[in-house]
Amino acid sequence: MYCLFYLYSDHDTHYFSKKTEMCPSNRRKYQGWMWNQFFLQEEYTGSDKQYIGKLQSDMDRGDGTLKYILSGDGAGDIFTIDENNGDLHANKRLDREDKAFYTLRATVVNKNTGMKLEPETEFIVKLHDINDNEPIFTKELYTVSVPERSNMGTSVTQVTATDADDSMYGNSAKLRYSISQGHPYFSVEPDTGIIRTALGPGEMDREKREHYQVVIEAKDMAGQRGGLTGTTTVNITLTDVNDNPPRFSQSIYHFSVPESMKAGTPVGRIKAVDKDLGKNAEMFYNVVGGDGLDMFDVITDKDSQEGIITFGKPLDYEKTRSYTLEIQVQNTQTLDTRFLGYLPTKDMATVRIGIEDVDEPPLFERASYVMEVKEDAAMGTAVGSVRAMDPDGYNSPVRYSIDRRTDLDRLFNVHSGNGSIFITRPLDREEAAWHNISVIATEFNKPLQTSRVPVYIRLLDVNDNAPTFASFYETFVCEKTKAGQKIQMVSAVDADDPAGGHKFFFSLATEGAYRGNFTVRDNGDNTAGVLTRRSSYSRLHKSVYLVPVVITDGDFPMQSSTGTLTVRVCTCDREGNMELCNAEAQTSSAGLSTGALVAILLCVIILLMIVVLFAALKKQKKKEPLIISKEDVRDNVVSYNDEGGGEEDTQAFDIGALRNPEAIEESKQRRDIIPSDTLYPPLRRTAIPSRDNADVRDFINQRVQDNDNNPTAPPYDSLATYAYEGTGSVAESLSSLGSASSEGDQDYNYLSDWGPRFRKLADMYGAEDSDCDS
C-alpha cells in the first residue's frame, strides 16, 4: 500500500511517498522512503525562518504520539524540524558558493516509549543559485607583446574570467567578453577572450607607438542587461622587427691626421642611426671607393655601433697630402623590405682625410737587414750596408752609428757617411753564429731626429776546427785473445758545421810500435773499430798500450787531430770477461771520478776549517787575565785608565830612555819582576863620548848585551824598546826633563846662520833674552 505525503517550498511542491508491501510468504512488512531533493533559495533576506517543506509519516494519526527527529549537516543549527508535525525550516541565510547542498537524516519515534517507528532516512537540501557573484579574471594585469607590422587579426593573448555562480542553473555564470579601451587597435572574441590586432601592418609601427593599454570586460547573464561585470588590464608592447635601414646623420665627414701617426691608430669615428632596436640595429661599415681604398679601413665598434677609421700603411705627407673615402653602412640582420618601398637598404657617406706635415726622423729603406760573412773574414772586410734618408723635403744629411749596447765586444763598425758595415775584430762562428746589432741613423742638422734598424749578421762556417774523439775512450784486451778481435768502437765530433754534413776518416798514426799490436778499421759511418793484430799479450811485459788514432774530416781545408785510446792488458776468463788487471788498471777502473775526488777534498777542507774555528773559539773563552801573578814575567799591555802627574811625576814611568846617555842612571832594575841582588846584579854602563852615529850603534849593542846576559829574561822572544834618540843634535834634547841648562842659558844667535826662515826666530828669542837681562 502506498501512502502519499507532501512537502511545500517557496517555489515548488515536492511529493514523497512511502511504500509499504506485504510479503506473501511470511506476511512481513518491508518499508522504504522514496525521496526527491529539497530546493532552497540562497541569500534569503526575509525576517522569518525560511520554510523548506514538510515531512509526514503514514503512521502519523494526528494524535500527538509521534515525534520527528532531524540529524545530519547543520541539524539543530542551520536546519530545524517541528517534532510534532514535521515542518522543516532554515534558520540562517545560506550562500551556495560556500556550500551547495546539505545531507540530512530524519526518523520518527514514539513519544512515550522512544521507540523508532520508522527507520532513519537520508535526504538532501540543495541551495538554489541566484546571480550574486561578478566575473573575476585570473590576472588583474596582463603584460604581453606582439611583433610590430603584424597582420590584422594576429592573436596577441587570451584572457580568462570565472564566475562563482552555478553554471548549471540559468545564465548566472555564462560570460561574454568585450573591449572597453584599446579601440581601434585591438579586438577581443566575446566567447573565448582572445585578443587580436584590429589594424593592418602599416598602422602597427613600433617606431610610431610602442606601448598600448587595453581594458577587457567580462559580463555574466550572457552579456544581457542586469548582468554583473569584471574588468582586467592588458599592457601590450610592440616588439621590434628590422624594418628600418641605417642612415648617416651627415653626408660628408672631415678628419686630419699627422703623418707620424703609427699604423693602426684610429683616425676618427663616424656613426649611422638605425631606428630599430637590439640586433636589428646592429650594422657594419666598409670602404667601397675613393683613392684611399688600399690605405684605410673601417671597423665597427660593437658597443657604440660606430665606424672607426684606421690606416694600415705609413702616411707620407710628401707623397700624398689628402685622401677621399666612400664608406657604406648596412644592417647585419636581414632587412624586412615590405614597407621600404623604393628606399635603399644601404647608405653612403664621403670621408675626407687630410695629412699633416711632421718633421720626421730618417727612414731606412728596409725594416730590417740580413747579412752574411765568412767567419775567417779579415778585419776591415765589408759585411753589407744600410741606407736611410730624410723623408722630409729638406733632405738633411744622415750620419750612421752602431748602438754599442747591441755590440758590446765591438766586433763591427759602420761608416758614418755611407752606412757600410765592416769587421773590426776576428769572428768565430763556433762562439756565436749570429750577431744582432742595431744601426742608428741621425739627421746631421737635427741630432734629436734619430731612427734605428735591426741588422742580423750570420757567420758562414769555415772548416777551421779539427775533429776529436766524441769522449774519452779506455778499454782492455785479454792476454789470450785472437787476432782481429774488436775491442773498442770510437766516434768523433767537430765544432764546424759543413753544409753537406760531417764526414770523418779514422786511421792509425804512421809511426810507432803499436802498429804491430792494434789496427783501426773505418766503418764509413763516422765511426771506427779498434782491432787486435796479435793473439796474445803479456800483462807482465806491457800492461798499458796507448794507441794513437788519426781523425780527419772531409771538408776543405782538411783538418785532422790525433786521439789516444788507452788499452790495458788484463787476465780474462774463457768468455772474455776481465778478471784481473795491473794495479794501475785496477785503480783506474775502480777508482773514483775526478768530480767525486774534488767533492771529498772539499768536504775534508770544510771539516778542518770547522775544527780550527771551534778550537779558536774555545781558546778565546778560556783566556786568562793579562797578569796572573807576580811570577809572570812576560811583557803585557795593561790599561790603567789613569792620568799621569805631569813632567814632575818621575815615579809613574821610567824616563831614563828619554835622557842622554850621560844622564842615564847607572843602575836601573826591571819593574815587571821581583828584584834579586844575586840574580840581577847592578850593570855598569859605559858612557859614550862620541857624538856621531857610533853612539847609537854602541847604545844598541850595550842594550842587546844586557838583555842576553839577563838571567831573568823570559824564555820566549820579547820586544825590547830602547827609545834612544842619539846625541848628534846641536840643540841636544828638547825635553826639559833631561836638559841640563835653563832657558836663560840658551844662545839662539846660531839660528841666524840657518837662513832667512830661522832669522826671525833668532830675533824673537834673542830679544827675549835681552829683555830678561835688562
Coordinates of C-alpha atoms in Angstrom, one line a residue, residues 220-748:
D220 CA 27.6 37.3 -16.9
M221 CA 24.0 36.7 -17.7
A222 CA 25.4 36.1 -21.2
G223 CA 26.0 39.8 -21.5
Q224 CA 22.4 40.7 -21.0
R225 CA 21.3 43.8 -19.2
G226 CA 21.4 43.4 -15.5
G227 CA 24.4 41.1 -15.5
L228 CA 27.4 41.6 -13.3
T229 CA 30.8 42.7 -14.9
G230 CA 34.5 42.3 -14.1
T231 CA 37.5 44.0 -15.9
T232 CA 41.2 43.5 -16.4
T233 CA 44.0 45.5 -17.9
V234 CA 46.3 44.2 -20.7
N235 CA 49.5 46.1 -21.4
I236 CA 50.6 45.3 -25.0
T237 CA 54.1 46.2 -26.3
L238 CA 55.0 46.1 -30.0
T239 CA 58.3 44.2 -30.4
D240 CA 60.8 45.4 -33.0
V241 CA 61.3 44.0 -36.4
N242 CA 64.1 45.0 -38.8
D243 CA 62.1 47.4 -40.9
N244 CA 64.4 50.4 -40.9
P245 CA 67.9 50.6 -42.6
P246 CA 70.7 52.6 -41.0
R247 CA 71.2 56.2 -42.2
F248 CA 74.2 58.6 -41.8
S249 CA 73.5 61.8 -40.0
Q250 CA 75.7 63.7 -42.5
S251 CA 76.9 63.0 -45.9
I252 CA 80.5 64.3 -45.7
Y253 CA 83.0 63.9 -42.8
H254 CA 86.4 65.7 -42.4
F255 CA 89.4 64.4 -40.5
S256 CA 93.1 65.3 -40.3
V257 CA 96.0 63.1 -39.1
P258 CA 99.7 63.8 -38.7
E259 CA 102.0 61.7 -41.0
S260 CA 104.0 60.4 -38.0
M261 CA 101.0 58.6 -36.5
K262 CA 101.6 54.8 -36.3
A263 CA 99.7 52.4 -38.5
G264 CA 96.5 51.0 -36.8
T265 CA 95.8 54.2 -34.8
P266 CA 92.2 55.4 -35.1
V267 CA 91.8 58.4 -37.4
G268 CA 88.2 59.2 -36.5
R269 CA 84.7 57.9 -35.9
I270 CA 81.5 58.0 -38.0
K271 CA 78.1 57.0 -36.9
A272 CA 74.9 56.0 -38.7
V273 CA 71.5 55.9 -37.0
D274 CA 69.0 53.0 -37.0
K275 CA 65.5 53.4 -35.5
D276 CA 65.3 49.7 -34.8
L277 CA 66.5 48.1 -31.5
G278 CA 68.9 45.4 -30.4
K279 CA 70.2 43.1 -33.1
N280 CA 68.0 44.8 -35.7
A281 CA 70.0 48.0 -35.1
E282 CA 73.4 46.3 -35.5
M283 CA 75.3 47.5 -38.6
F284 CA 78.7 47.2 -40.2
Y285 CA 80.8 49.7 -42.3
N286 CA 83.1 49.1 -45.2
V287 CA 85.2 51.2 -47.6
V288 CA 83.8 50.8 -51.1
G289 CA 85.6 53.6 -53.0
G290 CA 88.0 56.5 -53.1
D291 CA 91.7 57.0 -53.5
G292 CA 92.4 55.7 -50.0
L293 CA 90.8 52.3 -50.6
D294 CA 94.1 50.4 -50.2
M295 CA 95.3 52.7 -47.5
F296 CA 92.4 53.0 -45.0
D297 CA 90.0 50.6 -43.4
V298 CA 86.9 51.0 -41.2
I299 CA 85.9 48.7 -38.4
T300 CA 82.7 48.6 -36.3
D301 CA 82.6 49.3 -32.6
K302 CA 80.1 46.6 -31.3
D303 CA 79.2 48.7 -28.3
S304 CA 78.5 52.1 -29.8
Q305 CA 77.8 50.9 -33.4
E306 CA 80.3 53.5 -34.7
G307 CA 82.6 53.1 -37.6
I308 CA 86.3 53.5 -36.6
I309 CA 88.5 54.6 -39.5
T310 CA 92.1 53.3 -39.3
F311 CA 95.0 53.1 -41.7
G312 CA 97.3 50.1 -42.3
K313 CA 100.3 51.7 -44.1
P314 CA 102.6 54.6 -43.1
L315 CA 101.5 58.0 -44.1
D316 CA 103.8 60.4 -46.1
Y317 CA 102.9 64.0 -46.4
E318 CA 105.5 64.4 -49.1
K319 CA 103.8 61.8 -51.3
T320 CA 100.0 62.3 -50.6
R321 CA 98.5 65.1 -48.7
S322 CA 94.9 64.0 -48.6
Y323 CA 92.6 61.0 -49.2
T324 CA 89.0 60.6 -50.0
L325 CA 86.9 57.5 -48.9
E326 CA 83.5 56.3 -49.8
I327 CA 82.1 54.4 -46.8
Q328 CA 78.9 52.3 -46.9
V329 CA 76.8 51.1 -43.9
Q330 CA 74.2 48.4 -43.8
N331 CA 72.5 46.1 -41.2
T332 CA 74.0 42.8 -40.2
Q333 CA 70.5 41.2 -40.0
T334 CA 68.2 40.6 -42.9
L335 CA 66.0 43.7 -43.6
D336 CA 62.3 43.4 -44.0
T337 CA 61.8 45.3 -47.2
R338 CA 57.9 45.1 -47.4
F339 CA 57.5 48.6 -46.0
L340 CA 60.6 50.3 -47.5
G341 CA 59.1 50.8 -50.9
Y342 CA 61.7 52.4 -53.1
L343 CA 64.0 53.4 -50.2
P344 CA 67.6 51.9 -50.4
T345 CA 68.6 49.3 -47.8
K346 CA 72.2 50.8 -47.5
D347 CA 73.6 54.3 -47.0
M348 CA 76.7 56.0 -48.2
A349 CA 78.9 58.8 -46.8
T350 CA 82.1 60.6 -48.0
V351 CA 85.1 60.9 -45.7
R352 CA 88.0 63.3 -46.5
I353 CA 91.2 62.8 -44.6
G354 CA 94.0 65.5 -44.6
I355 CA 97.6 64.5 -43.8
E356 CA 99.6 67.0 -41.7
D357 CA 103.3 67.5 -42.2
V358 CA 105.6 66.4 -39.4
D359 CA 109.4 66.7 -39.1
E360 CA 110.2 63.0 -39.2
P361 CA 113.4 61.1 -38.3
P362 CA 115.5 59.4 -41.0
L363 CA 113.7 56.5 -42.7
F364 CA 115.6 53.3 -43.6
E365 CA 114.9 51.6 -46.9
R366 CA 114.1 48.3 -45.1
A367 CA 112.5 47.4 -41.8
S368 CA 115.5 45.0 -41.1
Y369 CA 118.6 43.8 -42.8
V370 CA 120.1 40.3 -43.0
M371 CA 123.8 39.9 -44.0
E372 CA 126.3 37.1 -44.3
V373 CA 130.0 36.9 -43.9
K374 CA 132.6 34.1 -43.5
E375 CA 133.9 33.6 -40.0
D376 CA 137.5 33.9 -41.3
A377 CA 137.0 37.2 -43.0
A378 CA 139.8 39.7 -42.4
M379 CA 139.3 42.8 -40.2
G380 CA 138.0 45.6 -42.3
T381 CA 136.0 43.4 -44.6
A382 CA 132.7 44.9 -45.5
V383 CA 129.7 42.9 -44.5
G384 CA 127.0 45.0 -46.1
S385 CA 125.4 48.4 -45.9
V386 CA 122.3 50.1 -44.7
R387 CA 120.7 53.3 -46.1
A388 CA 118.4 55.8 -44.6
M389 CA 117.2 59.2 -45.9
D390 CA 115.4 62.2 -44.5
P391 CA 111.7 61.7 -45.6
D392 CA 111.1 65.5 -45.3
G393 CA 111.6 67.8 -48.2
Y394 CA 114.8 69.2 -46.7
N395 CA 116.9 66.0 -47.5
S396 CA 119.1 66.6 -44.5
P397 CA 122.3 64.5 -44.5
V398 CA 122.3 61.4 -42.3
R399 CA 125.0 60.1 -40.0
Y400 CA 125.2 56.3 -39.1
S401 CA 126.4 54.7 -35.9
I402 CA 126.0 51.4 -34.1
D403 CA 124.2 51.0 -30.8
R404 CA 127.1 49.7 -28.7
R405 CA 124.6 48.1 -26.3
T406 CA 123.9 45.6 -29.1
D407 CA 127.6 45.1 -29.9
L408 CA 129.4 45.0 -26.5
D409 CA 132.5 43.3 -28.0
R410 CA 132.8 45.9 -30.7
L411 CA 133.1 43.3 -33.5
F412 CA 131.6 45.6 -36.1
N413 CA 131.6 49.2 -37.1
V414 CA 129.7 51.3 -39.6
H415 CA 130.9 54.1 -41.8
S416 CA 129.2 57.2 -40.6
G417 CA 128.7 58.6 -44.1
N418 CA 127.7 55.7 -46.4
G419 CA 126.3 53.1 -43.9
S420 CA 128.8 50.4 -44.8
I421 CA 129.2 47.8 -42.0
F422 CA 132.7 46.2 -41.6
I423 CA 134.5 43.9 -39.3
T424 CA 136.8 45.3 -36.6
R425 CA 137.7 42.1 -34.7
P426 CA 138.2 38.4 -35.6
L427 CA 135.0 36.4 -35.7
D428 CA 134.3 32.8 -34.7
R429 CA 131.1 31.0 -35.7
E430 CA 131.6 28.4 -33.0
E431 CA 131.3 31.1 -30.4
A432 CA 128.3 32.9 -31.9
A433 CA 126.7 32.0 -35.2
W434 CA 124.5 35.1 -35.3
H435 CA 125.2 38.7 -34.3
N436 CA 122.2 41.1 -33.9
I437 CA 123.1 44.7 -33.9
S438 CA 121.2 48.0 -34.2
V439 CA 122.3 50.8 -36.6
I440 CA 121.2 54.3 -35.7
A441 CA 120.6 57.0 -38.3
T442 CA 120.7 60.6 -37.1
E443 CA 120.0 63.7 -39.1
F444 CA 123.2 65.8 -39.3
N445 CA 121.4 69.1 -38.7
K446 CA 118.9 67.8 -36.1
P447 CA 120.6 65.3 -33.8
L448 CA 117.4 64.6 -31.9
Q449 CA 115.8 63.1 -35.1
T450 CA 117.1 59.5 -34.9
S451 CA 115.8 56.1 -36.0
R452 CA 117.2 52.6 -35.8
V453 CA 117.1 49.4 -37.7
P454 CA 118.0 45.8 -36.7
V455 CA 120.8 44.2 -38.6
Y456 CA 121.1 40.4 -38.4
I457 CA 124.6 39.1 -39.4
R458 CA 125.1 35.4 -40.0
L459 CA 128.6 33.9 -39.8
L460 CA 129.2 31.4 -42.5
D461 CA 131.2 28.3 -41.4
V462 CA 134.8 27.7 -42.4
N463 CA 136.5 24.4 -41.7
D464 CA 138.8 25.7 -39.0
N465 CA 138.3 23.1 -36.3
A466 CA 139.8 19.6 -36.3
P467 CA 137.6 16.6 -35.3
T468 CA 138.2 15.0 -31.9
F469 CA 137.1 11.9 -30.1
A470 CA 133.4 12.1 -29.0
S471 CA 134.6 11.2 -25.5
F472 CA 137.5 9.8 -23.6
Y473 CA 138.0 6.1 -24.6
E474 CA 139.6 3.5 -22.4
T475 CA 139.3 -0.3 -22.9
F476 CA 141.1 -3.6 -22.2
V477 CA 142.4 -6.5 -24.1
C478 CA 142.7 -10.1 -22.8
E479 CA 146.0 -11.7 -22.6
K480 CA 144.6 -14.6 -24.5
T481 CA 142.6 -13.4 -27.5
K482 CA 142.6 -13.7 -31.2
A483 CA 143.8 -11.5 -34.0
G484 CA 141.1 -9.2 -35.5
Q485 CA 139.1 -9.1 -32.3
K486 CA 137.3 -5.7 -31.9
I487 CA 138.0 -4.2 -28.5
Q488 CA 136.5 -0.7 -28.9
M489 CA 134.2 1.4 -31.1
V490 CA 135.1 5.1 -31.4
S491 CA 133.4 8.1 -33.0
A492 CA 134.2 11.8 -33.4
V493 CA 132.7 15.3 -33.1
D494 CA 133.6 18.5 -34.9
A495 CA 132.7 22.0 -33.9
D496 CA 132.3 23.0 -37.5
D497 CA 129.0 22.8 -39.4
P498 CA 129.6 21.9 -43.0
A499 CA 126.8 22.3 -45.5
G500 CA 126.9 18.6 -46.6
G501 CA 127.2 17.2 -43.1
H502 CA 130.2 15.7 -41.3
K503 CA 132.4 13.0 -42.8
F504 CA 135.2 11.6 -40.7
F505 CA 138.1 9.2 -41.6
F506 CA 139.9 7.1 -39.0
S507 CA 143.4 5.6 -39.2
L508 CA 146.4 4.7 -37.1
A509 CA 149.3 7.0 -36.8
T510 CA 152.0 6.2 -39.3
E511 CA 154.8 5.7 -36.8
G512 CA 155.1 3.6 -33.6
A513 CA 155.5 0.1 -32.4
Y514 CA 151.8 -0.1 -31.6
R515 CA 151.1 -0.8 -35.3
G516 CA 152.0 -4.4 -34.8
N517 CA 149.6 -4.8 -31.9
F518 CA 146.5 -3.0 -33.0
T519 CA 144.8 -1.7 -36.1
V520 CA 141.9 0.6 -36.9
R521 CA 139.0 -0.2 -39.3
D522 CA 137.0 2.7 -40.6
N523 CA 133.3 1.8 -40.8
G524 CA 132.4 4.5 -43.2
D525 CA 129.7 6.0 -41.0
N526 CA 131.8 8.4 -38.9
T527 CA 132.7 5.5 -36.6
A528 CA 135.7 3.1 -36.5
G529 CA 136.6 -0.1 -34.7
V530 CA 139.9 -0.8 -33.0
L531 CA 141.0 -4.4 -33.5
T532 CA 143.9 -6.6 -32.2
R533 CA 146.6 -7.8 -34.5
R534 CA 148.0 -10.4 -32.2
S535 CA 146.6 -13.4 -30.5
S536 CA 148.3 -13.0 -27.1
Y537 CA 149.5 -10.2 -24.9
S538 CA 151.5 -10.2 -21.7
R539 CA 150.4 -8.2 -18.8
L540 CA 153.8 -8.5 -17.1
H541 CA 155.7 -7.5 -20.2
K542 CA 153.5 -4.4 -21.1
S543 CA 150.3 -3.6 -19.2
V544 CA 149.2 -0.5 -21.0
Y545 CA 149.1 0.5 -24.7
L546 CA 148.4 4.0 -25.9
V547 CA 147.0 3.7 -29.4
P548 CA 147.0 7.0 -31.4
V549 CA 144.1 7.3 -33.8
V550 CA 144.2 9.9 -36.5
I551 CA 140.8 11.6 -37.2
T552 CA 140.4 13.5 -40.4
D553 CA 137.4 15.4 -41.7
G554 CA 136.2 15.6 -45.2
D555 CA 135.9 19.3 -45.7
F556 CA 138.2 21.8 -47.2
P557 CA 140.8 22.7 -46.0
M558 CA 141.1 19.3 -44.4
Q559 CA 141.6 19.3 -40.6
S560 CA 142.9 16.4 -38.6
S561 CA 143.8 15.5 -35.0
T562 CA 145.1 12.5 -33.1
G563 CA 143.2 10.9 -30.3
T564 CA 144.7 8.4 -27.9
L565 CA 143.0 5.2 -27.0
T566 CA 144.2 3.6 -23.7
V567 CA 144.2 -0.2 -23.8
R568 CA 145.0 -2.1 -20.7
V569 CA 146.1 -5.8 -20.7
C570 CA 144.0 -7.9 -18.3
T571 CA 143.5 -11.5 -17.4
C572 CA 140.2 -12.8 -18.6
D573 CA 138.1 -15.9 -18.2
R574 CA 137.0 -18.2 -21.1
E575 CA 134.1 -16.0 -22.0
G576 CA 136.4 -12.9 -22.3
N577 CA 135.3 -11.2 -19.1
M578 CA 138.0 -9.3 -17.3
E579 CA 139.3 -10.9 -14.1
L580 CA 142.5 -9.1 -13.2
C581 CA 144.5 -6.2 -14.4
N582 CA 147.6 -4.5 -13.1
A583 CA 147.4 -2.1 -10.1
E584 CA 147.2 0.9 -12.3
A585 CA 144.3 -0.5 -14.3
Q586 CA 142.5 -1.6 -11.1
T587 CA 142.9 1.9 -9.6
S588 CA 141.8 3.5 -12.8
S589 CA 138.8 1.3 -13.3
A590 CA 137.7 1.0 -9.7
G591 CA 138.8 4.5 -8.5
L592 CA 136.6 7.4 -8.0
S593 CA 135.9 10.0 -10.7
T594 CA 137.6 13.4 -10.6
G595 CA 134.3 15.1 -9.5
A596 CA 133.9 12.7 -6.6
L597 CA 137.6 13.2 -5.5
V598 CA 137.1 17.0 -5.7
A599 CA 133.9 16.7 -3.6
I600 CA 135.6 14.6 -1.0
L601 CA 138.5 17.0 -0.8
L602 CA 136.2 20.0 -0.3
C603 CA 134.4 18.2 2.5
V604 CA 137.7 17.5 4.3
I605 CA 138.8 21.1 4.0
I606 CA 135.4 22.3 5.3
L607 CA 135.7 19.9 8.3
L608 CA 139.2 21.1 9.1
M609 CA 138.1 24.7 9.0
I610 CA 135.2 24.0 11.3
V611 CA 137.6 22.2 13.8
V612 CA 140.1 25.1 13.7
L613 CA 137.2 27.6 14.3
F614 CA 135.9 25.7 17.3
A615 CA 139.4 25.4 18.7
A616 CA 140.0 29.1 18.3
L617 CA 136.6 29.9 20.0
K618 CA 137.4 27.5 22.9
K619 CA 140.8 29.1 23.4
Q620 CA 139.3 32.6 23.4
K621 CA 136.8 31.6 26.1
K622 CA 139.5 30.1 28.3
K623 CA 141.9 33.1 28.0
E624 CA 143.1 34.3 31.5
P625 CA 143.7 37.8 32.6
L626 CA 146.8 39.7 31.4
I627 CA 148.8 39.4 34.7
I628 CA 148.0 36.3 36.7
S629 CA 150.6 36.7 39.4
K630 CA 153.8 38.5 40.2
E631 CA 155.7 35.5 38.8
D632 CA 154.5 36.2 35.2
V633 CA 157.5 38.0 33.6
R634 CA 156.0 38.2 30.1
D635 CA 155.6 41.7 28.5
N636 CA 151.9 42.6 28.8
V637 CA 149.9 45.6 27.9
V638 CA 147.9 46.8 30.9
S639 CA 145.4 49.6 30.6
Y640 CA 145.1 51.5 33.9
N641 CA 142.9 54.4 32.7
D642 CA 144.9 56.7 35.0
E643 CA 146.0 60.2 34.1
G644 CA 149.7 60.9 34.7
G645 CA 151.0 63.6 37.1
G646 CA 152.9 65.6 34.5
E647 CA 156.6 66.2 34.0
E648 CA 157.4 66.4 37.7
D649 CA 155.9 62.9 38.3
T650 CA 159.0 60.8 37.8
Q651 CA 157.7 57.7 39.6
A652 CA 154.9 56.8 37.1
F653 CA 157.2 55.6 34.4
D654 CA 160.9 55.1 33.5
I655 CA 162.1 58.3 31.9
G656 CA 165.6 57.0 31.6
A657 CA 165.1 56.1 28.0
L658 CA 164.4 59.7 27.1
R659 CA 167.5 61.1 28.6
N660 CA 171.0 61.5 27.1
P661 CA 173.4 58.6 27.6
E662 CA 175.3 60.8 30.1
A663 CA 172.2 61.4 32.2
I664 CA 171.1 57.7 32.3
E665 CA 171.3 56.2 35.7
E666 CA 173.9 53.6 36.3
S667 CA 171.6 51.0 37.8
K668 CA 168.0 50.5 36.7
Q669 CA 166.2 47.4 37.7
R670 CA 163.2 45.9 35.8
R671 CA 159.9 46.8 37.3
D672 CA 158.0 43.7 36.0
I673 CA 159.9 41.1 38.1
I674 CA 160.9 40.7 41.8
P675 CA 164.2 42.3 42.5
S676 CA 167.0 40.0 43.4
D677 CA 170.5 41.1 44.2
T678 CA 172.0 37.7 43.4
L679 CA 170.2 37.0 40.2
Y680 CA 170.3 40.5 38.8
P681 CA 173.4 42.4 39.9
P682 CA 173.8 46.1 39.0
L683 CA 175.0 46.6 35.5
R684 CA 177.6 49.2 34.5
R685 CA 177.1 51.3 31.5
T686 CA 179.9 52.9 29.8
A687 CA 179.4 56.5 28.7
I688 CA 179.7 57.1 25.1
P689 CA 181.8 60.1 24.4
S690 CA 181.4 60.1 20.7
R691 CA 178.8 62.5 19.1
D692 CA 178.5 60.8 15.7
N693 CA 176.4 57.8 14.7
A694 CA 178.6 55.4 16.6
D695 CA 176.9 56.3 19.8
V696 CA 173.6 54.9 18.6
R697 CA 175.3 51.7 17.5
D698 CA 177.2 51.3 20.8
F699 CA 174.0 52.0 22.7
I700 CA 172.1 49.3 20.9
N701 CA 175.0 46.8 21.3
Q702 CA 175.1 47.6 25.0
R703 CA 171.3 47.0 25.4
V704 CA 171.5 43.8 23.5
Q705 CA 174.3 42.5 25.7
D706 CA 172.4 43.5 28.8
N707 CA 169.3 41.5 27.7
D708 CA 171.3 38.5 26.6
N709 CA 173.1 38.3 29.9
N710 CA 169.9 38.9 32.0
P711 CA 169.1 35.5 33.7
T712 CA 165.6 36.6 34.4
A713 CA 164.7 37.3 30.8
P714 CA 161.7 35.2 29.6
P715 CA 162.4 32.1 27.6
Y716 CA 160.5 33.3 24.6
D717 CA 161.1 36.2 22.2
S718 CA 160.0 39.5 23.5
L719 CA 160.2 43.1 22.3
A720 CA 162.7 45.4 23.9
T721 CA 162.2 49.1 23.3
Y722 CA 165.3 51.2 23.7
A723 CA 163.9 54.7 22.6
Y724 CA 167.3 56.3 22.2
E725 CA 167.3 59.5 20.1
G726 CA 171.1 59.9 19.8
T727 CA 173.5 62.7 20.7
G728 CA 174.2 64.3 17.3
S729 CA 171.6 67.1 17.6
V730 CA 173.1 70.6 18.1
A731 CA 170.1 71.6 20.1
E732 CA 170.5 68.5 22.2
S733 CA 167.4 67.2 23.9
L734 CA 164.2 69.2 23.6
S735 CA 162.9 67.6 26.9
S736 CA 163.0 69.8 29.9
L737 CA 163.5 66.7 32.0
G738 CA 166.8 65.9 30.5
S739 CA 168.0 69.3 29.8
A740 CA 171.0 70.4 31.9
S741 CA 170.6 74.1 31.3
S742 CA 167.7 76.5 31.8
E743 CA 166.1 78.7 29.2
G744 CA 168.3 81.6 30.2
D745 CA 171.4 79.8 29.4
Q746 CA 170.4 79.2 25.8
D747 CA 172.2 81.1 22.9
Y748 CA 169.9 81.5 19.9

